[in-house]
Coordinates of C-alpha atoms in Angstrom, one line a residue:
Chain R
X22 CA 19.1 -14.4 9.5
X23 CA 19.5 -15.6 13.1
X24 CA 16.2 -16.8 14.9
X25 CA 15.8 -17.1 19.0
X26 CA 12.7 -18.8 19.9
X27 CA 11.4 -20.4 23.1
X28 CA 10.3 -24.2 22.0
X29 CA 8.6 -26.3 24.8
X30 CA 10.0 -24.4 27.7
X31 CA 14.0 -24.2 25.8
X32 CA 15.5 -21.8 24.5
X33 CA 16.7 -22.2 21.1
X34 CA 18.8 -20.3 18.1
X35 CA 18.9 -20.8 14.1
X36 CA 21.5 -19.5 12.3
X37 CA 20.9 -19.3 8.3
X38 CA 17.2 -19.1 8.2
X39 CA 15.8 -18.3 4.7
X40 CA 13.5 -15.2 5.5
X41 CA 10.6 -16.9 3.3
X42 CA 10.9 -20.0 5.6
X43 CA 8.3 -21.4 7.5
X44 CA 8.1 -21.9 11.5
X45 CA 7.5 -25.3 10.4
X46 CA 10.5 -25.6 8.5
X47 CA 12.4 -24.2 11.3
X48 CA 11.4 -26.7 14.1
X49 CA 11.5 -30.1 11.6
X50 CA 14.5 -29.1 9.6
X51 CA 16.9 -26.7 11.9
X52 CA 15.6 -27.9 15.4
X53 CA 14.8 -31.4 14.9
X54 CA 11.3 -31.8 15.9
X55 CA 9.3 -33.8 13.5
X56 CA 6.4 -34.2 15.2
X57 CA 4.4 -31.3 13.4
X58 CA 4.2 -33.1 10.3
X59 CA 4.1 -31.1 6.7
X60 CA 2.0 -31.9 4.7
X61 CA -0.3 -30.0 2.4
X62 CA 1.9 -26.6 3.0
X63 CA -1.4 -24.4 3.1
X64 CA -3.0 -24.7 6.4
X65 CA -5.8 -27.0 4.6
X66 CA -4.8 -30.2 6.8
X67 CA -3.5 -28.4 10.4
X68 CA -1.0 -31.5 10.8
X69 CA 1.6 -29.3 11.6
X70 CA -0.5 -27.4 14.5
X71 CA 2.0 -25.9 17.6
X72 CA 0.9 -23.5 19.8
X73 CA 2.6 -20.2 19.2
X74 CA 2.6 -17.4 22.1
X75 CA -0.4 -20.4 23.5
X76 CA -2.8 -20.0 20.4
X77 CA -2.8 -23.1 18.0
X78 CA -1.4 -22.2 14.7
X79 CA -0.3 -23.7 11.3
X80 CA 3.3 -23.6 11.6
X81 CA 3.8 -23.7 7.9
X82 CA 1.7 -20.2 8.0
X83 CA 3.7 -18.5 10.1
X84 CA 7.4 -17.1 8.6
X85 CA 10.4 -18.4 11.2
X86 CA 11.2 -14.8 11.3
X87 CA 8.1 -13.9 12.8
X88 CA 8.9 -16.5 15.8
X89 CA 11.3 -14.5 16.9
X90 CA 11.7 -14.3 21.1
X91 CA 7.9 -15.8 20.9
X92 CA 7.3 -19.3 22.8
X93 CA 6.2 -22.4 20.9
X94 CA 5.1 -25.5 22.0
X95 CA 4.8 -28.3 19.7
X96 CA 3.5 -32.0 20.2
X97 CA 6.6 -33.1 22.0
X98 CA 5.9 -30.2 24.0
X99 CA 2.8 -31.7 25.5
X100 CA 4.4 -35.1 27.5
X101 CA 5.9 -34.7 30.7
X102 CA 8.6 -36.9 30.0
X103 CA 7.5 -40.5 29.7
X104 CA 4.2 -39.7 30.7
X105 CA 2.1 -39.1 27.7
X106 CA -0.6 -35.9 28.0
X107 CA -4.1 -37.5 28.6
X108 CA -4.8 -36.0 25.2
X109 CA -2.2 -38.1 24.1
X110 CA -2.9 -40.8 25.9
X111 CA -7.1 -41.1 25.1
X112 CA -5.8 -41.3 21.4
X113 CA -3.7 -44.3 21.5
X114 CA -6.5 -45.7 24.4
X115 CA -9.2 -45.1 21.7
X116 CA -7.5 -46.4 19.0
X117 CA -7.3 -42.8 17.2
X118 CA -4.2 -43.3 16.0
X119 CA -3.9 -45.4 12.2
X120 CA -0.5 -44.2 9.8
X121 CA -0.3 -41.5 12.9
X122 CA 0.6 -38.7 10.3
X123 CA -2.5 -36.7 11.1
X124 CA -2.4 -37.4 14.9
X125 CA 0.5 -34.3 16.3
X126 CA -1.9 -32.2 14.6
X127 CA -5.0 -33.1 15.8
X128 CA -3.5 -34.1 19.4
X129 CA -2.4 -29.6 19.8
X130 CA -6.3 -29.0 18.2
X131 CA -7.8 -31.2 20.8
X132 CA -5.5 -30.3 23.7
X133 CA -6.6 -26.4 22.8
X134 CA -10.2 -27.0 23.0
X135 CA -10.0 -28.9 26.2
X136 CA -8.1 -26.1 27.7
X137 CA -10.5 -23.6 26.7
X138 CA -13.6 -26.0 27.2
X139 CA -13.4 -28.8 29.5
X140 CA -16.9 -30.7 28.8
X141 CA -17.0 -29.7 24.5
X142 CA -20.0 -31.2 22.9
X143 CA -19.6 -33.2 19.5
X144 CA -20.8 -29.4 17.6
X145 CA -18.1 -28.0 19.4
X146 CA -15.4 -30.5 18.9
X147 CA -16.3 -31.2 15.3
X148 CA -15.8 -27.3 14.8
X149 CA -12.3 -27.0 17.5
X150 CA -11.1 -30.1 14.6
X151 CA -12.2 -28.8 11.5
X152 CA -9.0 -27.9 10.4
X153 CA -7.5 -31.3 10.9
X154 CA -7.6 -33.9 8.1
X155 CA -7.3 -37.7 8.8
X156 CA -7.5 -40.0 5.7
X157 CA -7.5 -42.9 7.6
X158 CA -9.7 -43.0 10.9
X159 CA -13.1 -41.7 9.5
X160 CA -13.1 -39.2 12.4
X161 CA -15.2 -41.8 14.8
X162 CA -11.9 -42.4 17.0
X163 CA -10.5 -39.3 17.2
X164 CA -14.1 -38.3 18.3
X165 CA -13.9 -41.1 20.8
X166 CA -10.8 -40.0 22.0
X167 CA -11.3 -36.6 22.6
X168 CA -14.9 -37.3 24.7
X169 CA -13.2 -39.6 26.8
X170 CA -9.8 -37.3 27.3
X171 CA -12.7 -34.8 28.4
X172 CA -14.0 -37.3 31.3
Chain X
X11 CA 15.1 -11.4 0.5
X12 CA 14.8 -8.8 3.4
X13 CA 12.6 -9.7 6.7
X14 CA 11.8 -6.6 8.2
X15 CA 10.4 -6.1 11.4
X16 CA 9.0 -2.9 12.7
X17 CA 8.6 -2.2 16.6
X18 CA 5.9 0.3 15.9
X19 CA 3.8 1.8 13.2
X20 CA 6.2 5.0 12.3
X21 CA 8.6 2.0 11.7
X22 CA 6.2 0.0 9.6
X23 CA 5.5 3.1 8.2
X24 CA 9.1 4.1 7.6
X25 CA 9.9 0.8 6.5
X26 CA 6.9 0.7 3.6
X27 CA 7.8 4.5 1.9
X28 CA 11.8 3.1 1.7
X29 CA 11.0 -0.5 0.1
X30 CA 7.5 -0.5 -1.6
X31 CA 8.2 -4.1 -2.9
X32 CA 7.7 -5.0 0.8
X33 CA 5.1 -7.6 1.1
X34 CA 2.7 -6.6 4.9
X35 CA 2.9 -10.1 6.6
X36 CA 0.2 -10.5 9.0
X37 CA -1.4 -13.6 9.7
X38 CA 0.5 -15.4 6.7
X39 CA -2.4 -17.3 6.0
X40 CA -2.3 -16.2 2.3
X41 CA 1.5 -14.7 1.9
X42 CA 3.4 -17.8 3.4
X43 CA 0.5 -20.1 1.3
X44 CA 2.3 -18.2 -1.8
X45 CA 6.0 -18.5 -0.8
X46 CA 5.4 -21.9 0.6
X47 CA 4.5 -22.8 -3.1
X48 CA 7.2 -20.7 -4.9
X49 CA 4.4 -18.4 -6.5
X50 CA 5.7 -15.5 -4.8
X51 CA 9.3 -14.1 -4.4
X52 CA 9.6 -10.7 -2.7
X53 CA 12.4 -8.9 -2.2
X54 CA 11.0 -7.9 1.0
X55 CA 8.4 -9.3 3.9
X56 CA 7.2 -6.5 5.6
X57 CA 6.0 -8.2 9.1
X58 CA 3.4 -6.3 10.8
X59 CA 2.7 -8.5 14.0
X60 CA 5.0 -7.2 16.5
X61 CA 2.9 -3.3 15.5
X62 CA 1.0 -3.2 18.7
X63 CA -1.0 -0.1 16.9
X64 CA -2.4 -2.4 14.9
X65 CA -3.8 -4.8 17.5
X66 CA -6.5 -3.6 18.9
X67 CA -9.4 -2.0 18.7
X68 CA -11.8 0.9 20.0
X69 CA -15.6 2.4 19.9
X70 CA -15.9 6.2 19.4
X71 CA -19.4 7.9 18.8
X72 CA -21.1 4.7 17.5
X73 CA -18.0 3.6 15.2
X74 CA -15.5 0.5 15.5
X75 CA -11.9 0.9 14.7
X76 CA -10.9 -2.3 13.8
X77 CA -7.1 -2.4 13.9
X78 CA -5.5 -4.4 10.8
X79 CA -3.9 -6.8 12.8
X80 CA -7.0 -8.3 15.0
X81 CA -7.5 -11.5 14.5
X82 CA -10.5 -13.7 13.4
X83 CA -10.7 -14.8 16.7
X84 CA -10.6 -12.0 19.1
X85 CA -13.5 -10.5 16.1
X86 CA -15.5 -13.1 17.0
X87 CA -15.1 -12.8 20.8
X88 CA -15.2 -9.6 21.6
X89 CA -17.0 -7.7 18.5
X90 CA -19.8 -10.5 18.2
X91 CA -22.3 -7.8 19.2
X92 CA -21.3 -5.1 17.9
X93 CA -20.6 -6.0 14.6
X94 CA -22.9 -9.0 14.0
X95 CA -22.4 -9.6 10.3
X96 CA -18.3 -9.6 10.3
X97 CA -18.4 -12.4 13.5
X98 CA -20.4 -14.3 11.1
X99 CA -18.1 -13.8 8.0
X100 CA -15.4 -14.3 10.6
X101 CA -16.8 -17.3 11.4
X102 CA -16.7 -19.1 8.0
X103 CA -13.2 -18.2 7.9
X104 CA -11.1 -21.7 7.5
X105 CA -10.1 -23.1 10.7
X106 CA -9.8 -22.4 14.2
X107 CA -6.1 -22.6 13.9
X108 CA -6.3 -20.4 10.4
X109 CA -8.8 -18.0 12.7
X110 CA -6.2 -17.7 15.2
X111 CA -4.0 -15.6 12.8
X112 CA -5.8 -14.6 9.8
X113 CA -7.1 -10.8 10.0
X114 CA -9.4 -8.4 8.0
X115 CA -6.7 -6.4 7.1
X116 CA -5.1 -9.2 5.3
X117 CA -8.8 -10.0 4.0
X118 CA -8.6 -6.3 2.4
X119 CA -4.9 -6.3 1.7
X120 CA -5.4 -10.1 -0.4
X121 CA -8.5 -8.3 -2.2
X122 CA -9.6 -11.5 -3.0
X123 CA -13.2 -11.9 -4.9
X124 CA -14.0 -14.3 -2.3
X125 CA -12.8 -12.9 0.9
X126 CA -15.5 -13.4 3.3
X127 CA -15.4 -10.3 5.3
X128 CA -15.9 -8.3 2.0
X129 CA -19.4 -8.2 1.8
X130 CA -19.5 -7.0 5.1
X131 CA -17.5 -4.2 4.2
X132 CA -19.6 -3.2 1.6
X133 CA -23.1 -3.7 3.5
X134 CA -22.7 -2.0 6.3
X135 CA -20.1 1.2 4.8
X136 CA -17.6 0.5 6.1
X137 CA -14.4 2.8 5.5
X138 CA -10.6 1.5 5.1
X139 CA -7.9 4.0 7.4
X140 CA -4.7 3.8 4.9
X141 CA -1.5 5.4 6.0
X142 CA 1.5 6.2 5.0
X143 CA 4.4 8.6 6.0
X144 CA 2.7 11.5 3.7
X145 CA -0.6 10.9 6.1
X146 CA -3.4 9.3 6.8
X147 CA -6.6 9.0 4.8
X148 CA -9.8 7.0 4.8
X149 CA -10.9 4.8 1.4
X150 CA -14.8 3.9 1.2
X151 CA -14.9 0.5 0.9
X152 CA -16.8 0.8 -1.8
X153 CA -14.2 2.6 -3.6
X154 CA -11.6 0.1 -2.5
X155 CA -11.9 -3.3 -4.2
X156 CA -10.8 -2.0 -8.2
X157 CA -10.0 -5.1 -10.0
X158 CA -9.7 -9.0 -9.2
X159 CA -6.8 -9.1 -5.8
X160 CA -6.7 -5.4 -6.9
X161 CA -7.1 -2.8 -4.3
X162 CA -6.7 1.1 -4.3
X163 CA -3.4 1.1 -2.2
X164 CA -0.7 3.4 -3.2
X165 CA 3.0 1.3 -3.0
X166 CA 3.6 3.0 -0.1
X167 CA 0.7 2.7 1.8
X168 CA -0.6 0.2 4.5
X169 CA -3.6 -0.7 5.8
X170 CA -4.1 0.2 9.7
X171 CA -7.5 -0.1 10.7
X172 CA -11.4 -1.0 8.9
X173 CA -14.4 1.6 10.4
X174 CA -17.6 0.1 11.0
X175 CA -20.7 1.3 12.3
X176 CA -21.6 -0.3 15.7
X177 CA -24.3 -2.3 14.3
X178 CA -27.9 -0.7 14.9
X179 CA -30.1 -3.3 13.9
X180 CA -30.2 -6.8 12.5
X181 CA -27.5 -8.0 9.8
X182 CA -26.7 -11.2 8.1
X183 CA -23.9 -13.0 6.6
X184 CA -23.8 -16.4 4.6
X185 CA -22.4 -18.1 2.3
X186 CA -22.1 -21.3 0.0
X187 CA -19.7 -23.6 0.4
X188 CA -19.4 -27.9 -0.7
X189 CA -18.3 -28.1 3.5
X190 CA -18.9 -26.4 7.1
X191 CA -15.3 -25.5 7.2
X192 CA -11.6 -24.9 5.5
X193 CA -13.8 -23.9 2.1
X194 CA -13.6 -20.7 -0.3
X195 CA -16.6 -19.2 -0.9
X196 CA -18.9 -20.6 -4.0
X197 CA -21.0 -17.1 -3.9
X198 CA -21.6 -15.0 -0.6
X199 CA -23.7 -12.3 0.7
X200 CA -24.5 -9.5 3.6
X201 CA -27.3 -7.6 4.4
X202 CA -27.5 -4.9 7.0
X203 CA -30.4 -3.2 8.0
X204 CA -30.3 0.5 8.7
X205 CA -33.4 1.9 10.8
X206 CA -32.3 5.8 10.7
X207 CA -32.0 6.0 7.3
X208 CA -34.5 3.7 6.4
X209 CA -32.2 1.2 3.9
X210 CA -30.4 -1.8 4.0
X211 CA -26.9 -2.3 2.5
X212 CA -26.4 -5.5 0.2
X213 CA -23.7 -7.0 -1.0
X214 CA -22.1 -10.1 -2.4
X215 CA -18.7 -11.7 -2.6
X216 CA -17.1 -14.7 -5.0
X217 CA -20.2 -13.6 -7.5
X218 CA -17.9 -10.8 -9.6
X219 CA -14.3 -9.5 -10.2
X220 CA -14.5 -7.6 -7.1
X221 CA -16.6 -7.9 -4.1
X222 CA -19.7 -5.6 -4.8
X223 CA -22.6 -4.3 -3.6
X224 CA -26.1 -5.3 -5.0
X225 CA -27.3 -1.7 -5.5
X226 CA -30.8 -1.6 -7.2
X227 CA -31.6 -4.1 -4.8
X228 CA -30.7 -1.5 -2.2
X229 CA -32.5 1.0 -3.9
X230 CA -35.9 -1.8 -3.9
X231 CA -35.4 -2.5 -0.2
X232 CA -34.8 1.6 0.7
X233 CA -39.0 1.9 -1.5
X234 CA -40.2 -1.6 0.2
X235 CA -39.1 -2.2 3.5
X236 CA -42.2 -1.2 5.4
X237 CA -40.7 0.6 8.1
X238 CA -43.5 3.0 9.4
X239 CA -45.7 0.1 10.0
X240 CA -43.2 -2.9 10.8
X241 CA -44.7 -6.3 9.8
X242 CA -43.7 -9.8 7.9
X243 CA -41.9 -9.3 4.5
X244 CA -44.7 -10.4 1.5
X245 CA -42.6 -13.3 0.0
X246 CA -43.0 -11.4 -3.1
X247 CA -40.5 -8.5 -1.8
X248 CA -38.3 -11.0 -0.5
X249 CA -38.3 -13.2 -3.8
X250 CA -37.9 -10.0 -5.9
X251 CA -35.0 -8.8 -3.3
X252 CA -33.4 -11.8 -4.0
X253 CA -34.0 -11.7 -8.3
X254 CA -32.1 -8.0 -8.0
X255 CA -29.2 -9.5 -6.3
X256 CA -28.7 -12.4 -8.6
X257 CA -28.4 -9.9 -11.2
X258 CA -26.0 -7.7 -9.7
X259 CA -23.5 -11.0 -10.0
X260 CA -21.2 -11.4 -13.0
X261 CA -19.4 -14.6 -11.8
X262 CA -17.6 -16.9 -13.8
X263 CA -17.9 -20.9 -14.2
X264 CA -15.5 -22.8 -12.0
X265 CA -13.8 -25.8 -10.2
X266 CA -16.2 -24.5 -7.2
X267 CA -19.6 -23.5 -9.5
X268 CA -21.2 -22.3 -12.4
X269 CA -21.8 -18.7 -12.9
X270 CA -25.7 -20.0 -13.5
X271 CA -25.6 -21.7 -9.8
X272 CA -24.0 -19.2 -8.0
X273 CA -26.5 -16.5 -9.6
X274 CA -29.3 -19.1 -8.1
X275 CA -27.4 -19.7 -5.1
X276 CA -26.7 -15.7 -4.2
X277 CA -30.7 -15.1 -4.6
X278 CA -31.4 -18.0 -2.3
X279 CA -29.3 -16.3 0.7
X280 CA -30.5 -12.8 -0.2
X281 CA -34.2 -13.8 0.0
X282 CA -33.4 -16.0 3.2
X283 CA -30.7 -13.5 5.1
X284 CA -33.3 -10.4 4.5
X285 CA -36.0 -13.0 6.3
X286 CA -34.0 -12.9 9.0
X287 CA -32.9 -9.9 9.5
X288 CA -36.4 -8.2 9.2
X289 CA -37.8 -11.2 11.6
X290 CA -35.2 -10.3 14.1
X291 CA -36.1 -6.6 13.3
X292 CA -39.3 -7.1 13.8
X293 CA -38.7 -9.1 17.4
X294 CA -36.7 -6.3 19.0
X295 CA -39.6 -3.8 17.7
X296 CA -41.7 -5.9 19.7
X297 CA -39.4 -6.2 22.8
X298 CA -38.5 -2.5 22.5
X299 CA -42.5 -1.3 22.8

């Protein structure tokens, strides 16, 4: 089947999509962004988090089909240009960022919770990242990084 | 494989009575988790999100009509008063992200033992609104769950909407997990208190085949519950409270528990959930007079 979907402000068509595939397979695979990462296929780890229609999602939950004439933005989404999102940019500040596998993911959770809540405390952003697994960072940066994107 | 995609609910509805085998898709949080994996080949995907009939929802004379396609989120957000026990559930649900989709229609449509919302369901009566193109008709949920991801669904049918009392009193959700968030439930439990006709509903989840409710221990708390004179709960009702529960349970040992711990486990919340509903009961007595 044919998809149309709006991806970071563009529009964009699929020919050939499997109706069992994923919005995640769609934008890595078809539209050639990589930056949502799969990875555990079952919206246990949120590294492939996009925003769909505004509202963070697992992209691997979410069949292409059901995309269709909806609005994603993804992590490449979130740079204007060559300037990084302050989201972005706090994590590589902080030193968030270790194999960088987790980071997309976390960088769309974290950008959502400081749109909703500019000043989070740690309860609120340990809950907005719960869904996000990093085996690398022990959490501390990423904490760091989100505190200080909130300043 | 088919994608179907309805514009409305006579569509849905239309759609459902021509191919059965049509899988609803709503939040996908369970049905993509399947085809993701290759567990699960339909020859159809039924996908419900684009049926704004489904998306909302409405009070009438004291009762919620949840539509089958509300979200987690917008539960927790907008119903957090009026149905007290589901925002909890609601909020043990995954992840914000998996929260953002997920819906209690696909809770009831997965049927899972541990679906969170369940007990709820049970707890507080709440009733199921099934259609199809024959009509519409309402399913108790206690008649609903029949046998493990087994609901009482004919082929044809979908789910539309979950009635729930506006909540008229204190009511409590919890459960066990081995982490805060993004975990199954080990053994859960409601309890809704229920001051007009002097009862409580109680009911557990991931502690049977189906979700169920804990019905002598109903029948204790209908005998027990000092209403006439509101006061604290003797430990001894709230001890023997939990004991009934844990022996409504017929779990199974596994990866997440033994049947023996979550038996333990399920009396532990039921002796600490009634606590807190009663002692919230018990506050807005006090405010009230």
């Amino acid at each position: 089947m044919r998809v149309n979907v709006t991806v970071n402000g563009e529009a964009r068509q699929a020919d050939d999509v499997w109706e069992g595939e994923s919005l995640l397979y769609l934008l890595r695979e078809r539209l050639g962004l990589p930056g949502s990462k799969n990875a555990c296929e079952q919206g246990e780890c949120g590294s492939c988090t996009v925003y769909l229609d505004g509202t963070p999602v697992c992209a691997c939950l979410v069949a292409a089909g059901q995309a269709e004439g909806r609005e994603v933005r993804t992590v490449e989404g979130l740079a204007d240009g060559d300037r990084l999102d302050p989201v972005q940019q706090s994590f590589v500040d902080a030193g968030a960022v270790q194999c960088g596998f987790c980071t997309p993911g976390l960088v769309v959770a974290a950008h959502d919770l400081l749109n909703r809540v500019p000043n989070p405390s740690d309860e609120e952003i340990r809950e907005a990242l719960a869904g996000n697994l990093c085996r690398c960072t022990g959490y501390e940066k990423i904490l760091d990084a989100v505190r200080a994107a909130a300043k | 494989m088919e994608f179907l995609r309805p514009a409305n609910l006579a569509e849905a509805l239309a759609a459902k009575a021509e191919r059965p085998d049509a899988v609803p898709l709503a939040g996908g949080t369970d049905v993509m988790v399947e085809l993701n994996f290759d567990h699960r080949r339909p020859e159809a995907l039924l996908d419900l999100t684009r049926v704004a009939e489904l998306a909302g929802w409405t009070v009438e004379d004291g009762v919620v009509r949840l539509g089958a396609g509300v979200s987690y989120t917008r539960l927790i957000t907008e119903l957090g008063e009026k149905l007290p026990a589901l925002a909890m559930a609601s909020r043990t649900v995954g992840s914000p992200q998996i929260r953002n989709r997920g819906t209690v229609g696909g809770n009831l449509g997965a049927a899972s033992p541990a679906g969170d919302t369940h007990p709820v369901l049970l707890a507080t009566g709440a009733r199921v609104e099934v259609a199809s193109t024959r009509g519409t008709r309402m399913i108790d949920a206690d008649d609903f769950y029949v046998g493990v991801k087994k609901h009482s669904l004919a082929p044809d049918e979908l789910i539309v909407a979950v009635h729930l009392p506006v909540a008229s009193a204190p009511q409590q959700f919890a459960k066990v997990g081995t982490r805060n968030a993004m975990v199954i439930a080990v053994c859960s439990f409601a309890v809704a208190l229920d001051p007009e006709h002097r009862c409580a509903g109680a009911a557990i989840g991931s502690a049977a085949p189906t979700p169920r409710r804990a019905a002598e221990a109903e029948e204790f708390l209908a005998a027990e519950l000092p209403w006439d004179a509101p006061a604290p709960l003797r430990d001894s009702v709230k001890r023997r409270f939990g004991e009934l529960v844990a022996s409504a349970a017929a779990p199974i040992d596994d990866v997440r528990g033994t049947a023996e711990y979550r038996k333990h486990a399920l009396a532990v919340l039921a002796r600490r959930t009634l606590g807190w509903a009663w002692q919230d009961y018990l506050g807005s007595e006090r405010t009230c007079a």
